[in-house]
Amino acid sequence: EAGVAQSPRYKIIEKRQSVAFWCNPISGHATLYWYQQILGQGPKLLIQFQNNGVVDDSQLPKDRFSAERLKGVDSTLKIQPAKLEDSAVYLCASSLEPVPPTGYTFGSGTRLTVV
Amino acid sequence: GQQLNQSPQSMFIQEGEDVSMNCTSSSIFNTWLWYKQDPGEGPVLLIALYKAGELTSNGRLTAQFGITRKDSFLNISASIPSDVGIYFCAGLSSGGSNYKLTFGKGTLLTVNP
């Protein structure tokens, strides 16, 4: 079974620029999550999708962050405009059901550096 | 919001030693999870605990779900160099059909061969 694919692996941008990350979940996984992991901290949930609908985006900074999951498969996370404090690893995860312990697989992440 | 206090922040041990790390919370969780993250990779689930008081093993790993449901610990016995990485505890809470994972800040483990 292929894992969760994320691209790019690394991205360096200047503050106030825009950036987008892409995630392809495991085939058949209905639930998709985006996490932000700042250096030295654990992952923090940004948004959770069930198929193509948003289940939880309470911690997504909606003034600059947006995410979509068209057709309920791939997802993109966008930041516009980026700030220095957005430097982090952005992890995508997917699961068959919205219950993490039954198969919650993370991708390798995209490391964003904002300068 | 919910916070998990994970300790220690880092550990440096000799190969063959046992290591213990723990996690406490001000909130009750229904499930406790322990993940390991290698450099440049996403976290990988090691152990899941579903019942208060539950003690679960996975090879050299042993974890327990505290009776109060506000804490958990992870033990690694006879450490080996490949145990190096960051270990995260995570608590699972639910609200209706929505489930949310809250992660601790991690314990960085270094094993000296």
PDB file of C-alpha atoms in Angstrom:
ATOM      1  CA  GLU A   1       0.000   0.000   0.000  1.00  0.00           C
ATOM      2  CA  ALA A   2       1.409   3.366  -0.980  1.00  0.00           C
ATOM      3  CA  GLY A   3       1.710   5.888   1.831  1.00  0.00           C
ATOM      4  CA  VAL A   4       0.552   9.471   2.110  1.00  0.00           C
ATOM      5  CA  ALA A   5       2.357  11.521  -0.533  1.00  0.00           C
ATOM      6  CA  GLN A   6       3.271  15.132   0.065  1.00  0.00           C
ATOM      7  CA  SER A   7       5.032  17.708  -2.088  1.00  0.00           C
ATOM      8  CA  PRO A   8       7.198  19.611  -2.135  1.00  0.00           C
ATOM      9  CA  ARG A   9       9.519  18.241   0.574  1.00  0.00           C
ATOM     10  CA  TYR A  10      11.108  21.621   1.168  1.00  0.00           C
ATOM     11  CA  LYS A  11      10.143  25.201   0.398  1.00  0.00           C
ATOM     12  CA  ILE A  12      11.858  28.495   1.158  1.00  0.00           C
ATOM     13  CA  ILE A  13       9.944  31.717   0.572  1.00  0.00           C
ATOM     14  CA  GLU A  14      10.137  35.318   1.612  1.00  0.00           C
ATOM     15  CA  LYS A  15       7.593  36.760   4.016  1.00  0.00           C
ATOM     16  CA  ARG A  16       4.457  38.059   2.376  1.00  0.00           C
ATOM     17  CA  GLN A  17       4.799  35.573  -0.471  1.00  0.00           C
ATOM     18  CA  SER A  18       2.284  32.800  -1.121  1.00  0.00           C
ATOM     19  CA  VAL A  19       2.889  29.070  -0.934  1.00  0.00           C
ATOM     20  CA  ALA A  20       0.882  25.912  -1.534  1.00  0.00           C
ATOM     21  CA  PHE A  21       1.354  22.352  -0.359  1.00  0.00           C
ATOM     22  CA  TRP A  22      -0.131  19.247  -1.891  1.00  0.00           C
ATOM     23  CA  CYS A  23      -1.218  15.974  -0.309  1.00  0.00           C
ATOM     24  CA  ASN A  24      -2.361  12.708  -1.849  1.00  0.00           C
ATOM     25  CA  PRO A  25      -3.809  10.426   0.843  1.00  0.00           C
ATOM     26  CA  ILE A  26      -3.816   6.639   0.892  1.00  0.00           C
ATOM     27  CA  SER A  27      -6.323   5.315  -1.620  1.00  0.00           C
ATOM     28  CA  GLY A  28      -9.754   4.922  -0.088  1.00  0.00           C
ATOM     29  CA  HIS A  29      -9.046   7.000   3.009  1.00  0.00           C
ATOM     30  CA  ALA A  30     -12.008   9.280   3.524  1.00  0.00           C
ATOM     31  CA  THR A  31     -10.537  11.387   6.311  1.00  0.00           C
ATOM     32  CA  LEU A  32      -7.650  13.776   5.672  1.00  0.00           C
ATOM     33  CA  TYR A  33      -5.844  16.011   8.147  1.00  0.00           C
ATOM     34  CA  TRP A  34      -3.370  18.862   7.877  1.00  0.00           C
ATOM     35  CA  TYR A  35      -1.069  19.430  10.850  1.00  0.00           C
ATOM     36  CA  GLN A  36       1.467  22.159  11.559  1.00  0.00           C
ATOM     37  CA  GLN A  37       4.604  21.141  13.475  1.00  0.00           C
ATOM     38  CA  ILE A  38       6.784  23.980  14.679  1.00  0.00           C
ATOM     39  CA  LEU A  39      10.350  23.053  15.596  1.00  0.00           C
ATOM     40  CA  GLY A  40      10.508  21.581  19.086  1.00  0.00           C
ATOM     41  CA  GLN A  41       6.771  21.009  19.355  1.00  0.00           C
ATOM     42  CA  GLY A  42       4.254  18.331  18.593  1.00  0.00           C
ATOM     43  CA  PRO A  43       1.958  18.470  15.579  1.00  0.00           C
ATOM     44  CA  LYS A  44      -1.042  20.773  15.857  1.00  0.00           C
ATOM     45  CA  LEU A  45      -4.192  20.099  13.864  1.00  0.00           C
ATOM     46  CA  LEU A  46      -5.046  22.793  11.341  1.00  0.00           C
ATOM     47  CA  ILE A  47      -7.956  21.237   9.470  1.00  0.00           C
ATOM     48  CA  GLN A  48      -9.761  17.918   9.108  1.00  0.00           C
ATOM     49  CA  PHE A  49     -11.713  16.810   6.037  1.00  0.00           C
ATOM     50  CA  GLN A  50     -14.224  13.990   5.766  1.00  0.00           C
ATOM     51  CA  ASN A  51     -14.410  13.278   2.031  1.00  0.00           C
ATOM     52  CA  ASN A  52     -14.589  16.796   0.572  1.00  0.00           C
ATOM     53  CA  GLY A  53     -16.271  18.427   3.557  1.00  0.00           C
ATOM     54  CA  VAL A  54     -14.571  20.264   6.420  1.00  0.00           C
ATOM     55  CA  VAL A  55     -15.097  18.606   9.821  1.00  0.00           C
ATOM     56  CA  ASP A  56     -12.883  20.833  11.967  1.00  0.00           C
ATOM     57  CA  ASP A  57     -11.000  23.991  11.019  1.00  0.00           C
ATOM     58  CA  SER A  58     -11.156  25.682  14.400  1.00  0.00           C
ATOM     59  CA  GLN A  59      -7.371  26.082  14.616  1.00  0.00           C
ATOM     60  CA  LEU A  60      -6.813  27.206  11.045  1.00  0.00           C
ATOM     61  CA  PRO A  61      -5.748  30.891  10.809  1.00  0.00           C
ATOM     62  CA  LYS A  62      -8.341  31.672   8.213  1.00  0.00           C
ATOM     63  CA  ASP A  63      -7.063  35.166   7.501  1.00  0.00           C
ATOM     64  CA  ARG A  64      -4.058  33.654   5.729  1.00  0.00           C
ATOM     65  CA  PHE A  65      -4.496  29.887   5.532  1.00  0.00           C
ATOM     66  CA  SER A  66      -6.900  28.041   3.265  1.00  0.00           C
ATOM     67  CA  ALA A  67      -7.349  24.406   2.351  1.00  0.00           C
ATOM     68  CA  GLU A  68      -9.480  22.467  -0.049  1.00  0.00           C
ATOM     69  CA  ARG A  69     -10.129  18.872  -0.930  1.00  0.00           C
ATOM     70  CA  LEU A  70     -11.888  18.865  -4.237  1.00  0.00           C
ATOM     71  CA  LYS A  71     -13.438  15.522  -5.231  1.00  0.00           C
ATOM     72  CA  GLY A  72     -12.607  14.132  -1.808  1.00  0.00           C
ATOM     73  CA  VAL A  73      -9.138  12.845  -2.736  1.00  0.00           C
ATOM     74  CA  ASP A  74      -6.129  15.180  -3.049  1.00  0.00           C
ATOM     75  CA  SER A  75      -5.852  18.239  -0.889  1.00  0.00           C
ATOM     76  CA  THR A  76      -3.986  21.520  -1.033  1.00  0.00           C
ATOM     77  CA  LEU A  77      -3.069  23.841   1.817  1.00  0.00           C
ATOM     78  CA  LYS A  78      -2.263  27.445   0.968  1.00  0.00           C
ATOM     79  CA  ILE A  79      -0.720  30.275   2.933  1.00  0.00           C
ATOM     80  CA  GLN A  80      -1.157  33.813   1.654  1.00  0.00           C
ATOM     81  CA  PRO A  81       0.652  35.945   2.709  1.00  0.00           C
ATOM     82  CA  ALA A  82       3.250  34.005   4.683  1.00  0.00           C
ATOM     83  CA  LYS A  83       4.713  35.255   7.951  1.00  0.00           C
ATOM     84  CA  LEU A  84       7.989  34.346   9.620  1.00  0.00           C
ATOM     85  CA  GLU A  85       6.135  32.382  12.301  1.00  0.00           C
ATOM     86  CA  ASP A  86       4.671  30.090   9.637  1.00  0.00           C
ATOM     87  CA  SER A  87       8.059  28.371   9.366  1.00  0.00           C
ATOM     88  CA  ALA A  88       7.254  24.772  10.262  1.00  0.00           C
ATOM     89  CA  VAL A  89       6.757  21.289   8.902  1.00  0.00           C
ATOM     90  CA  TYR A  90       3.294  20.792   7.431  1.00  0.00           C
ATOM     91  CA  LEU A  91       2.144  17.216   7.816  1.00  0.00           C
ATOM     92  CA  CYS A  92      -0.717  15.562   6.007  1.00  0.00           C
ATOM     93  CA  ALA A  93      -2.349  12.430   7.400  1.00  0.00           C
ATOM     94  CA  SER A  94      -5.202  10.214   6.323  1.00  0.00           C
ATOM     95  CA  SER A  95      -7.376   7.480   7.788  1.00  0.00           C
ATOM     96  CA  LEU A  96     -10.151   5.161   6.679  1.00  0.00           C
ATOM     97  CA  GLU A  97     -12.469   6.364   9.392  1.00  0.00           C
ATOM     98  CA  PRO A  98     -12.350   9.552  11.483  1.00  0.00           C
ATOM     99  CA  VAL A  99     -10.878   7.618  14.415  1.00  0.00           C
ATOM    100  CA  PRO A 100      -7.088   7.966  14.439  1.00  0.00           C
ATOM    101  CA  PRO A 101      -6.099   4.759  16.275  1.00  0.00           C
ATOM    102  CA  THR A 102      -7.516   2.545  13.537  1.00  0.00           C
ATOM    103  CA  GLY A 103      -5.005   3.594  10.929  1.00  0.00           C
ATOM    104  CA  TYR A 104      -3.859   7.166  10.942  1.00  0.00           C
ATOM    105  CA  THR A 105      -0.918   7.499   8.551  1.00  0.00           C
ATOM    106  CA  PHE A 106       1.231  10.591   8.274  1.00  0.00           C
ATOM    107  CA  GLY A 107       3.122  11.740   5.214  1.00  0.00           C
ATOM    108  CA  SER A 108       6.747  12.842   5.448  1.00  0.00           C
ATOM    109  CA  GLY A 109       5.751  16.499   5.500  1.00  0.00           C
ATOM    110  CA  THR A 110       6.744  19.707   3.765  1.00  0.00           C
ATOM    111  CA  ARG A 111       9.334  21.805   5.553  1.00  0.00           C
ATOM    112  CA  LEU A 112       8.568  25.497   5.050  1.00  0.00           C
ATOM    113  CA  THR A 113      11.092  28.197   5.816  1.00  0.00           C
ATOM    114  CA  VAL A 114       9.926  31.802   5.647  1.00  0.00           C
ATOM    115  CA  VAL A 115      12.746  34.354   5.498  1.00  0.00           C
TER     116      VAL A 115
ATOM    117  CA  GLY B   1      -7.298  24.493  24.800  1.00  0.00           C
ATOM    118  CA  GLN B   2      -6.107  21.090  25.925  1.00  0.00           C
ATOM    119  CA  GLN B   3      -2.413  20.788  26.735  1.00  0.00           C
ATOM    120  CA  LEU B   4      -0.194  17.799  27.310  1.00  0.00           C
ATOM    121  CA  ASN B   5       2.909  18.090  29.447  1.00  0.00           C
ATOM    122  CA  GLN B   6       5.493  15.599  28.274  1.00  0.00           C
ATOM    123  CA  SER B   7       8.728  14.902  30.122  1.00  0.00           C
ATOM    124  CA  PRO B   8      11.589  14.756  29.929  1.00  0.00           C
ATOM    125  CA  GLN B   9      12.240  17.048  26.973  1.00  0.00           C
ATOM    126  CA  SER B  10      15.340  15.078  26.039  1.00  0.00           C
ATOM    127  CA  MET B  11      17.298  12.044  27.165  1.00  0.00           C
ATOM    128  CA  PHE B  12      20.791  10.817  26.408  1.00  0.00           C
ATOM    129  CA  ILE B  13      21.355   7.178  27.326  1.00  0.00           C
ATOM    130  CA  GLN B  14      23.741   4.323  26.681  1.00  0.00           C
ATOM    131  CA  GLU B  15      22.752   1.410  24.502  1.00  0.00           C
ATOM    132  CA  GLY B  16      21.154  -1.328  26.580  1.00  0.00           C
ATOM    133  CA  GLU B  17      19.680   1.009  29.176  1.00  0.00           C
ATOM    134  CA  ASP B  18      15.977   1.284  29.893  1.00  0.00           C
ATOM    135  CA  VAL B  19      14.191   4.593  29.442  1.00  0.00           C
ATOM    136  CA  SER B  20      10.919   5.992  30.674  1.00  0.00           C
ATOM    137  CA  MET B  21       8.948   9.040  29.606  1.00  0.00           C
ATOM    138  CA  ASN B  22       5.560  10.318  30.644  1.00  0.00           C
ATOM    139  CA  CYS B  23       2.747  12.612  29.740  1.00  0.00           C
ATOM    140  CA  THR B  24       0.221  14.433  31.920  1.00  0.00           C
ATOM    141  CA  SER B  25      -2.823  16.480  31.112  1.00  0.00           C
ATOM    142  CA  SER B  26      -5.309  18.692  32.884  1.00  0.00           C
ATOM    143  CA  SER B  27      -8.039  17.099  30.745  1.00  0.00           C
ATOM    144  CA  ILE B  28      -9.360  13.566  30.550  1.00  0.00           C
ATOM    145  CA  PHE B  29      -8.717  11.612  27.378  1.00  0.00           C
ATOM    146  CA  ASN B  30     -10.512   8.490  26.175  1.00  0.00           C
ATOM    147  CA  THR B  31      -7.468   7.178  24.347  1.00  0.00           C
ATOM    148  CA  TRP B  32      -3.743   7.694  24.747  1.00  0.00           C
ATOM    149  CA  LEU B  33      -1.340   7.159  21.878  1.00  0.00           C
ATOM    150  CA  TRP B  34       2.431   7.077  21.628  1.00  0.00           C
ATOM    151  CA  TYR B  35       4.180   8.003  18.355  1.00  0.00           C
ATOM    152  CA  LYS B  36       7.784   8.015  17.204  1.00  0.00           C
ATOM    153  CA  GLN B  37       9.123  10.491  14.669  1.00  0.00           C
ATOM    154  CA  ASP B  38      12.373   9.968  12.809  1.00  0.00           C
ATOM    155  CA  PRO B  39      14.156  12.956  11.212  1.00  0.00           C
ATOM    156  CA  GLY B  40      12.446  14.091   8.034  1.00  0.00           C
ATOM    157  CA  GLU B  41       9.518  11.743   8.499  1.00  0.00           C
ATOM    158  CA  GLY B  42       6.021  11.899   9.881  1.00  0.00           C
ATOM    159  CA  PRO B  43       5.098  10.364  13.254  1.00  0.00           C
ATOM    160  CA  VAL B  44       4.473   6.621  13.327  1.00  0.00           C
ATOM    161  CA  LEU B  45       2.069   5.044  15.818  1.00  0.00           C
ATOM    162  CA  LEU B  46       3.781   2.792  18.376  1.00  0.00           C
ATOM    163  CA  ILE B  47       1.108   1.951  20.924  1.00  0.00           C
ATOM    164  CA  ALA B  48      -2.549   2.827  21.480  1.00  0.00           C
ATOM    165  CA  LEU B  49      -4.236   2.619  24.904  1.00  0.00           C
ATOM    166  CA  TYR B  50      -8.012   2.526  25.154  1.00  0.00           C
ATOM    167  CA  LYS B  51      -8.906   1.835  28.802  1.00  0.00           C
ATOM    168  CA  ALA B  52      -7.917   3.482  32.065  1.00  0.00           C
ATOM    169  CA  GLY B  53      -5.350   1.308  33.832  1.00  0.00           C
ATOM    170  CA  GLU B  54      -4.504  -0.588  30.643  1.00  0.00           C
ATOM    171  CA  LEU B  55      -0.922  -1.797  30.295  1.00  0.00           C
ATOM    172  CA  THR B  56       0.125  -2.655  26.734  1.00  0.00           C
ATOM    173  CA  SER B  57       3.367  -3.959  25.274  1.00  0.00           C
ATOM    174  CA  ASN B  58       4.783  -3.892  21.773  1.00  0.00           C
ATOM    175  CA  GLY B  59       8.127  -5.668  21.725  1.00  0.00           C
ATOM    176  CA  ARG B  60      10.503  -3.711  23.964  1.00  0.00           C
ATOM    177  CA  LEU B  61       7.913  -0.961  24.426  1.00  0.00           C
ATOM    178  CA  THR B  62       5.450  -0.858  27.297  1.00  0.00           C
ATOM    179  CA  ALA B  63       2.881   1.857  27.861  1.00  0.00           C
ATOM    180  CA  GLN B  64       0.205   2.439  30.474  1.00  0.00           C
ATOM    181  CA  PHE B  65      -3.009   4.456  30.503  1.00  0.00           C
ATOM    182  CA  GLY B  66      -3.294   6.163  33.886  1.00  0.00           C
ATOM    183  CA  ILE B  67      -6.224   5.399  36.165  1.00  0.00           C
ATOM    184  CA  THR B  68      -7.269   9.050  36.247  1.00  0.00           C
ATOM    185  CA  ARG B  69      -7.200   9.127  32.413  1.00  0.00           C
ATOM    186  CA  LYS B  70      -5.030  12.212  32.669  1.00  0.00           C
ATOM    187  CA  ASP B  71      -1.643  10.587  32.255  1.00  0.00           C
ATOM    188  CA  SER B  72       0.346   7.913  30.456  1.00  0.00           C
ATOM    189  CA  PHE B  73       3.883   6.614  30.414  1.00  0.00           C
ATOM    190  CA  LEU B  74       6.066   4.832  27.884  1.00  0.00           C
ATOM    191  CA  ASN B  75       8.962   2.552  28.765  1.00  0.00           C
ATOM    192  CA  ILE B  76      11.601   1.296  26.363  1.00  0.00           C
ATOM    193  CA  SER B  77      13.699  -1.596  27.588  1.00  0.00           C
ATOM    194  CA  ALA B  78      17.204  -2.528  26.449  1.00  0.00           C
ATOM    195  CA  SER B  79      17.541   0.475  24.141  1.00  0.00           C
ATOM    196  CA  ILE B  80      19.285   0.122  20.784  1.00  0.00           C
ATOM    197  CA  PRO B  81      20.657   2.813  18.438  1.00  0.00           C
ATOM    198  CA  SER B  82      17.601   2.710  16.157  1.00  0.00           C
ATOM    199  CA  ASP B  83      15.448   3.859  19.085  1.00  0.00           C
ATOM    200  CA  VAL B  84      16.837   7.337  18.460  1.00  0.00           C
ATOM    201  CA  GLY B  85      14.110   9.802  17.576  1.00  0.00           C
ATOM    202  CA  ILE B  86      11.399  11.996  19.020  1.00  0.00           C
ATOM    203  CA  TYR B  87       8.636  10.304  20.987  1.00  0.00           C
ATOM    204  CA  PHE B  88       5.253  12.001  21.229  1.00  0.00           C
ATOM    205  CA  CYS B  89       2.315  11.249  23.439  1.00  0.00           C
ATOM    206  CA  ALA B  90      -1.095  12.165  22.112  1.00  0.00           C
ATOM    207  CA  GLY B  91      -4.517  12.246  23.698  1.00  0.00           C
ATOM    208  CA  LEU B  92      -7.675  11.547  21.759  1.00  0.00           C
ATOM    209  CA  SER B  93     -10.832  13.415  22.627  1.00  0.00           C
ATOM    210  CA  SER B  94     -14.153  13.301  20.895  1.00  0.00           C
ATOM    211  CA  GLY B  95     -17.086  15.627  20.434  1.00  0.00           C
ATOM    212  CA  GLY B  96     -19.965  13.954  18.658  1.00  0.00           C
ATOM    213  CA  SER B  97     -18.623  12.399  15.464  1.00  0.00           C
ATOM    214  CA  ASN B  98     -15.508  14.571  15.503  1.00  0.00           C
ATOM    215  CA  TYR B  99     -12.247  13.233  16.951  1.00  0.00           C
ATOM    216  CA  LYS B 100      -9.252  15.352  17.820  1.00  0.00           C
ATOM    217  CA  LEU B 101      -5.662  14.408  18.631  1.00  0.00           C
ATOM    218  CA  THR B 102      -3.646  16.657  20.935  1.00  0.00           C
ATOM    219  CA  PHE B 103       0.101  16.047  20.928  1.00  0.00           C
ATOM    220  CA  GLY B 104       2.702  16.631  23.606  1.00  0.00           C
ATOM    221  CA  LYS B 105       5.896  18.523  22.775  1.00  0.00           C
ATOM    222  CA  GLY B 106       7.929  15.361  22.459  1.00  0.00           C
ATOM    223  CA  THR B 107      10.887  13.656  24.109  1.00  0.00           C
ATOM    224  CA  LEU B 108      14.106  13.599  22.090  1.00  0.00           C
ATOM    225  CA  LEU B 109      15.896  10.313  22.721  1.00  0.00           C
ATOM    226  CA  THR B 110      19.561   9.855  21.901  1.00  0.00           C
ATOM    227  CA  VAL B 111      21.159   6.427  22.312  1.00  0.00           C
ATOM    228  CA  ASN B 112      24.928   6.217  22.530  1.00  0.00           C
ATOM    229  CA  PRO B 113      26.205   2.926  21.020  1.00  0.00           C
TER     230      PRO B 113
END
